[in-house]
Short mmCIF file of C-alpha atoms in Angstrom, two decimals:
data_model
loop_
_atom_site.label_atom_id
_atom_site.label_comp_id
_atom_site.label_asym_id
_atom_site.label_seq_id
_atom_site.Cartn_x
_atom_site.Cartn_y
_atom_site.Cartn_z
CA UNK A 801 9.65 4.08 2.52
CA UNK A 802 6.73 1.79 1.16
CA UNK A 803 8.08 -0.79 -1.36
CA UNK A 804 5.32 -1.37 -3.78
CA UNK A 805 4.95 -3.72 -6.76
CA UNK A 806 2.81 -4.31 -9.61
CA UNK A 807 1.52 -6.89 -11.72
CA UNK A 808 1.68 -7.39 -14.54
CA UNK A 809 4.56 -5.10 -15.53
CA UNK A 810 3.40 -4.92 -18.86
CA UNK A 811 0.24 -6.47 -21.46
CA UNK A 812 -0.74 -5.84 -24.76
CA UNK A 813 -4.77 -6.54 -24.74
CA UNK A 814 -7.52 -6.09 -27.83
CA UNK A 815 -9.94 -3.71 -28.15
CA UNK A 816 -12.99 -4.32 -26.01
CA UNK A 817 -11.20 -6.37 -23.88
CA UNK A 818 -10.29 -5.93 -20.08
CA UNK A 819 -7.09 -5.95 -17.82
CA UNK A 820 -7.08 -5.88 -14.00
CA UNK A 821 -4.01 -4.53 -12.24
CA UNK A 822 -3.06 -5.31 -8.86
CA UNK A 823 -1.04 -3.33 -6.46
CA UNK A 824 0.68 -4.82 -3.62
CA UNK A 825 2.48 -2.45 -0.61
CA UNK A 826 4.92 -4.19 2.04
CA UNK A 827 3.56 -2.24 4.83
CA UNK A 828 -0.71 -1.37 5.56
CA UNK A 829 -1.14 2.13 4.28
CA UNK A 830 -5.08 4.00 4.36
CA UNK A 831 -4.23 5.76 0.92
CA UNK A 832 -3.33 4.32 -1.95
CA UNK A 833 -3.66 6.25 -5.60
CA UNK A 834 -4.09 5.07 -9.23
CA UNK A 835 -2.28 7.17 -11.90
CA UNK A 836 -2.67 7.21 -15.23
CA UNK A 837 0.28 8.67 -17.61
CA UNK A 838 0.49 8.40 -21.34
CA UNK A 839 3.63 8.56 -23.70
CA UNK A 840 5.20 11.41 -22.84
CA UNK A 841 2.77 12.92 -20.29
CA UNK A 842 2.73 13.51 -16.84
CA UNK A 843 0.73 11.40 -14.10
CA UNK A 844 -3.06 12.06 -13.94
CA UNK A 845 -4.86 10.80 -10.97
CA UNK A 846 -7.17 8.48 -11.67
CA UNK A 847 -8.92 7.93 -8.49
CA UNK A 848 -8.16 7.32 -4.83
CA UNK A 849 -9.21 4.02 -3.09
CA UNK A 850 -9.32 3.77 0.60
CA UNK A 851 -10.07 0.64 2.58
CA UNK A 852 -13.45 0.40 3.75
CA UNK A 853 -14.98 2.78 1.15
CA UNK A 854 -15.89 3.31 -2.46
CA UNK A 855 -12.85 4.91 -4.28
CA UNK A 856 -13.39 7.99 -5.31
CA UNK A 857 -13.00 9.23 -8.85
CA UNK A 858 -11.28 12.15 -10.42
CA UNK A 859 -13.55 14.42 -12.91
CA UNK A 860 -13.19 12.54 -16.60
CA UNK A 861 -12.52 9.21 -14.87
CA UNK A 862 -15.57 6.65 -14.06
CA UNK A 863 -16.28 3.89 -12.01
CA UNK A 864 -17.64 1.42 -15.18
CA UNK A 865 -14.78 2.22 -16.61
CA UNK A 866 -11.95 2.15 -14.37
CA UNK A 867 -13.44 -0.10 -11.58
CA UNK A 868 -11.22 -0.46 -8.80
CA UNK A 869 -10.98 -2.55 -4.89
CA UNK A 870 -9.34 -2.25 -1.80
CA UNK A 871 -10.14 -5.32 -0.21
CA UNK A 872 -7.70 -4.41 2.62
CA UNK A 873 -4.66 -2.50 3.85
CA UNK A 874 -2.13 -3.39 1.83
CA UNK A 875 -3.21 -4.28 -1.52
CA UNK A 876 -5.59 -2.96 -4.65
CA UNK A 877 -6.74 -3.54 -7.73
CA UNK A 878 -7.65 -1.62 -11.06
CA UNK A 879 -10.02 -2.39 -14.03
CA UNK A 880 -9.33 -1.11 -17.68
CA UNK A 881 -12.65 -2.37 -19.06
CA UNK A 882 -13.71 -2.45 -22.63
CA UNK A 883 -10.34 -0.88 -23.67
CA UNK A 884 -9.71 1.21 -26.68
CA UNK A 885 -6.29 2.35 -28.85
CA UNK A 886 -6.48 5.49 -26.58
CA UNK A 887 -5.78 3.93 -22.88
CA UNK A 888 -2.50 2.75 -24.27
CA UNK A 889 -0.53 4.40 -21.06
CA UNK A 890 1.01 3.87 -18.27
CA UNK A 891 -0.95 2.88 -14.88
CA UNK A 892 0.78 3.68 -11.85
CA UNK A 893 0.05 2.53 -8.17
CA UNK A 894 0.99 5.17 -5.47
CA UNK A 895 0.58 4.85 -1.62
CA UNK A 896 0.93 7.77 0.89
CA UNK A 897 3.29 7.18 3.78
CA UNK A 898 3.21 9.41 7.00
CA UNK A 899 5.45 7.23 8.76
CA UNK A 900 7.98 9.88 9.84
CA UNK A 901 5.08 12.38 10.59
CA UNK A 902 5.71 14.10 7.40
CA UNK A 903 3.46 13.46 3.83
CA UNK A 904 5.15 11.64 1.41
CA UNK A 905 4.04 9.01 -1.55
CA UNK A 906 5.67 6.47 -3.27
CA UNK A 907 5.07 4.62 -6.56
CA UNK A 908 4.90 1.62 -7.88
CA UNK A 909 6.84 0.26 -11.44
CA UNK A 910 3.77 1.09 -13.43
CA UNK A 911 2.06 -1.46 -15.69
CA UNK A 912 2.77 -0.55 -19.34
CA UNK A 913 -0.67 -1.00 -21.09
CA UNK A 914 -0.81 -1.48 -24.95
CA UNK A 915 -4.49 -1.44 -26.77
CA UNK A 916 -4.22 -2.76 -30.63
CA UNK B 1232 -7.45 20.57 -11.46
CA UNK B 1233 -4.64 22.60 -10.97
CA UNK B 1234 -1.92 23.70 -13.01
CA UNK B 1235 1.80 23.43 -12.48
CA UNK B 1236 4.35 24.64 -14.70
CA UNK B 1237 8.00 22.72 -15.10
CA UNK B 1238 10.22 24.71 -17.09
CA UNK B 1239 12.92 24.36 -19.05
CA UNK B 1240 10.88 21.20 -20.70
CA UNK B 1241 14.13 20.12 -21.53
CA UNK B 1242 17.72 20.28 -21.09
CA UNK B 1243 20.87 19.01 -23.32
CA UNK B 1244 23.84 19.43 -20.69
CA UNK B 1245 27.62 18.61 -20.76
CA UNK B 1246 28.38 16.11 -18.10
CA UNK B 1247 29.73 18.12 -14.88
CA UNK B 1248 27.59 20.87 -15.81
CA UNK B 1249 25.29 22.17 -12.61
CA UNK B 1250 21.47 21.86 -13.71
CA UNK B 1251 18.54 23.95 -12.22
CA UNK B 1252 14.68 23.74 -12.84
CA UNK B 1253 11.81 24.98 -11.41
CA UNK B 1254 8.18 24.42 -11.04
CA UNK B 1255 5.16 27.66 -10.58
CA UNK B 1256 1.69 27.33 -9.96
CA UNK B 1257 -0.94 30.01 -9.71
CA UNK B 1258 -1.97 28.40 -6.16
CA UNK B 1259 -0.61 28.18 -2.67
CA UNK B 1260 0.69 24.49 -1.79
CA UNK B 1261 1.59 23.06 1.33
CA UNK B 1262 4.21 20.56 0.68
CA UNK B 1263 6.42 20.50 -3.02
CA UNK B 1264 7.91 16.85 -3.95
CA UNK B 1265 10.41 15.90 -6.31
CA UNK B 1266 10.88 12.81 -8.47
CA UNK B 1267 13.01 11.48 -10.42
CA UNK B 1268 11.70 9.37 -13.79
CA UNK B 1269 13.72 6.56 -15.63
CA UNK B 1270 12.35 5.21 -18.69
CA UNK B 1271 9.86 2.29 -18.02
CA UNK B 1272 10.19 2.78 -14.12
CA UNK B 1273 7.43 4.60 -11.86
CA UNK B 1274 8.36 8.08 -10.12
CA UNK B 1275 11.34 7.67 -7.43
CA UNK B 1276 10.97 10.41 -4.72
CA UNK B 1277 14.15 12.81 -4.33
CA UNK B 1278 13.18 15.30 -2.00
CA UNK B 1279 10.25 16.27 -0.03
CA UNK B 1280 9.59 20.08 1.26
CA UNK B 1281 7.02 21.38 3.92
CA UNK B 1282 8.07 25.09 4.99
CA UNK B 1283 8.17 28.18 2.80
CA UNK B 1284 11.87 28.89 2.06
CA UNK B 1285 12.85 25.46 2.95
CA UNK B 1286 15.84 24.37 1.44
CA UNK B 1287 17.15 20.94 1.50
CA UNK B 1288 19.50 18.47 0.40
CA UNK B 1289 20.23 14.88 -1.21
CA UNK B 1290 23.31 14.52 -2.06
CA UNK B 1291 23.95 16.36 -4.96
CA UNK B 1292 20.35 17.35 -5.60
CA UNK B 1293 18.95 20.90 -3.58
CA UNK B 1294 15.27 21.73 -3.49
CA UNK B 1295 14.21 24.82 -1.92
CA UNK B 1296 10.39 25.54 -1.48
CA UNK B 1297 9.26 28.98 -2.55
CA UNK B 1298 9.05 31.68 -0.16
CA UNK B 1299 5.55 32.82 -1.71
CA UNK B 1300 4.87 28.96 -1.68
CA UNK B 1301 3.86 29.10 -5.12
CA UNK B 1302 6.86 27.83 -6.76
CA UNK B 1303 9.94 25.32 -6.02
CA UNK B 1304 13.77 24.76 -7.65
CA UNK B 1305 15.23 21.67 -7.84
CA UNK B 1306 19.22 21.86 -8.34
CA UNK B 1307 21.66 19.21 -9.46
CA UNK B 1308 25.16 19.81 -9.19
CA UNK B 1309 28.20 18.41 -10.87
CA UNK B 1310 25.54 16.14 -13.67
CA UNK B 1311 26.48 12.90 -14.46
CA UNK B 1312 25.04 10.16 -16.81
CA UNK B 1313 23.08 8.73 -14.62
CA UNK B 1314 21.33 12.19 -13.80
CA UNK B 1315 19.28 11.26 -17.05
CA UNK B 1316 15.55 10.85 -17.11
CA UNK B 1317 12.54 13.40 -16.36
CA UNK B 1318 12.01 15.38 -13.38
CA UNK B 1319 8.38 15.95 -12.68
CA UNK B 1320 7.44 18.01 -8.73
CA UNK B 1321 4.61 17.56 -7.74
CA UNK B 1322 2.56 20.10 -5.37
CA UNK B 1323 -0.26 19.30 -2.43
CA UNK B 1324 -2.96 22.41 -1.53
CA UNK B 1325 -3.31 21.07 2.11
CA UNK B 1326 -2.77 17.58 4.13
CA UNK B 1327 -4.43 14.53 2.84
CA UNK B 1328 -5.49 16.16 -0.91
CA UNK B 1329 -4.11 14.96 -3.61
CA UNK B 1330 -0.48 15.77 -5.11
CA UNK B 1331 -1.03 17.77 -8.54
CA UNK B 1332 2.22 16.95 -10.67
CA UNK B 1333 3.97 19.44 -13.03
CA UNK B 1334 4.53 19.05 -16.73
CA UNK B 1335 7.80 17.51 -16.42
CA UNK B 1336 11.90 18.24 -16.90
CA UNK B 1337 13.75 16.29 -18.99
CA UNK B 1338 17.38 16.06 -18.74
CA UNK B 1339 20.36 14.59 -21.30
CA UNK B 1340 23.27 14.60 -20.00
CA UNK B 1341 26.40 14.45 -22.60
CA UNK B 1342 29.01 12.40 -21.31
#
């Protein structure tokens, strides 16, 4: 299985400010996945980001506000701009992995976001 | 998106107790995961399941997938304290979509 990690594993940012999250996979993957889950909740895709291509966006979720790359196959990042008290959550990097000719995916730590 | 249901939403359980959950959805999926949710970690996957009435095995964890494909059961046997944490499955409509997850399962286990 892919062996993903995150950075940074946590950050507690101001309002109106912005973070940038980067995902790194040990192994080149075409999928990866950004996930979004707040206290308590369970994981909402944000978007999904292949290489080569504009991610694309789940309904609620927008590029200005969640910009994200995928410069290549093994690593992306993701934009919280102009953040507010309510994206406080959880982001979550997820890559597919097909390896064994079966769908699986695999996540990443998570990045613990707090807003004040 | 779609909707899938985890229920209990909770469970309090003596330790050696057998544990069993289950996840419904209104829609036909393809493939049913399972993970496995420790406090401040991301998802670990458990089990993955492709065919209707599947039914496989990790150790002490069973997962069957749903012979109408709309549902999956996730059993644990003989709980221990490390069993602890929230259970989400998550659900895919067809190859290469996206995996929906369900509401969650949190387990206690009492030692």
């Amino acid at each position: 299985s892919a062996v993903i990690s995150q950075k940074p594993s946590r950050d507690i940012c101001q309002r109106g400010t912005s973070l940038t999250i980067q995902c790194q996979v040990d192994s080149q993957v075409t999928m990866m996945f950004w996930y979004r889950q707040q206290p308590g909740q369970s994981l909402t895709l944000i978007a999904t980001a292949n290489q080569g291509s504009e991610a694309t966006y789940e309904s609620g979720f927008v590029i200005d506000k969640f910009p994200i790359s995928r410069p290549n196959l093994t690593f992306s990042t993701l934009t919280v701009s102009n953040m507010s008290p309510e994206d406080s959550s959880i982001y979550l990097c997820s890559v597919e992995d097909t390896g064994q000719g079966v769908y699986e995916q695999y996540f990443g730590p998570g990045t613990r976001l707090t807003v004040t | 998106g779609q909707q899938l249901n985890q229920s209990p939403q909770s469970m309090f359980i003596q330790e050696g107790e057998d544990v069993s959950m289950n996840c419904t959805s209104s829609s036909i999926f393809n493939t049913w995961l399972w993970y496995k949710q420790d406090p401040g970690e991301g998802p670990v996957l458990l089990i993955a399941l492709y065919k209707a009435g599947e039914l496989t095995s990790n150790g002490r964890l069973t997962a069957q997938f749903g012979i109408t494909r709309k549902d999956s059961f996730l059993n644990i046997s003989a709980s221990i304290p490390s069993d602890v944490g929230i259970y989400f499955c998550a659900g895919q409509l067809y190859t290469g979509n996206q995996f929906y997850f369900g509401t969650g399962t949190s387990l206690t286990v009492i030692p």
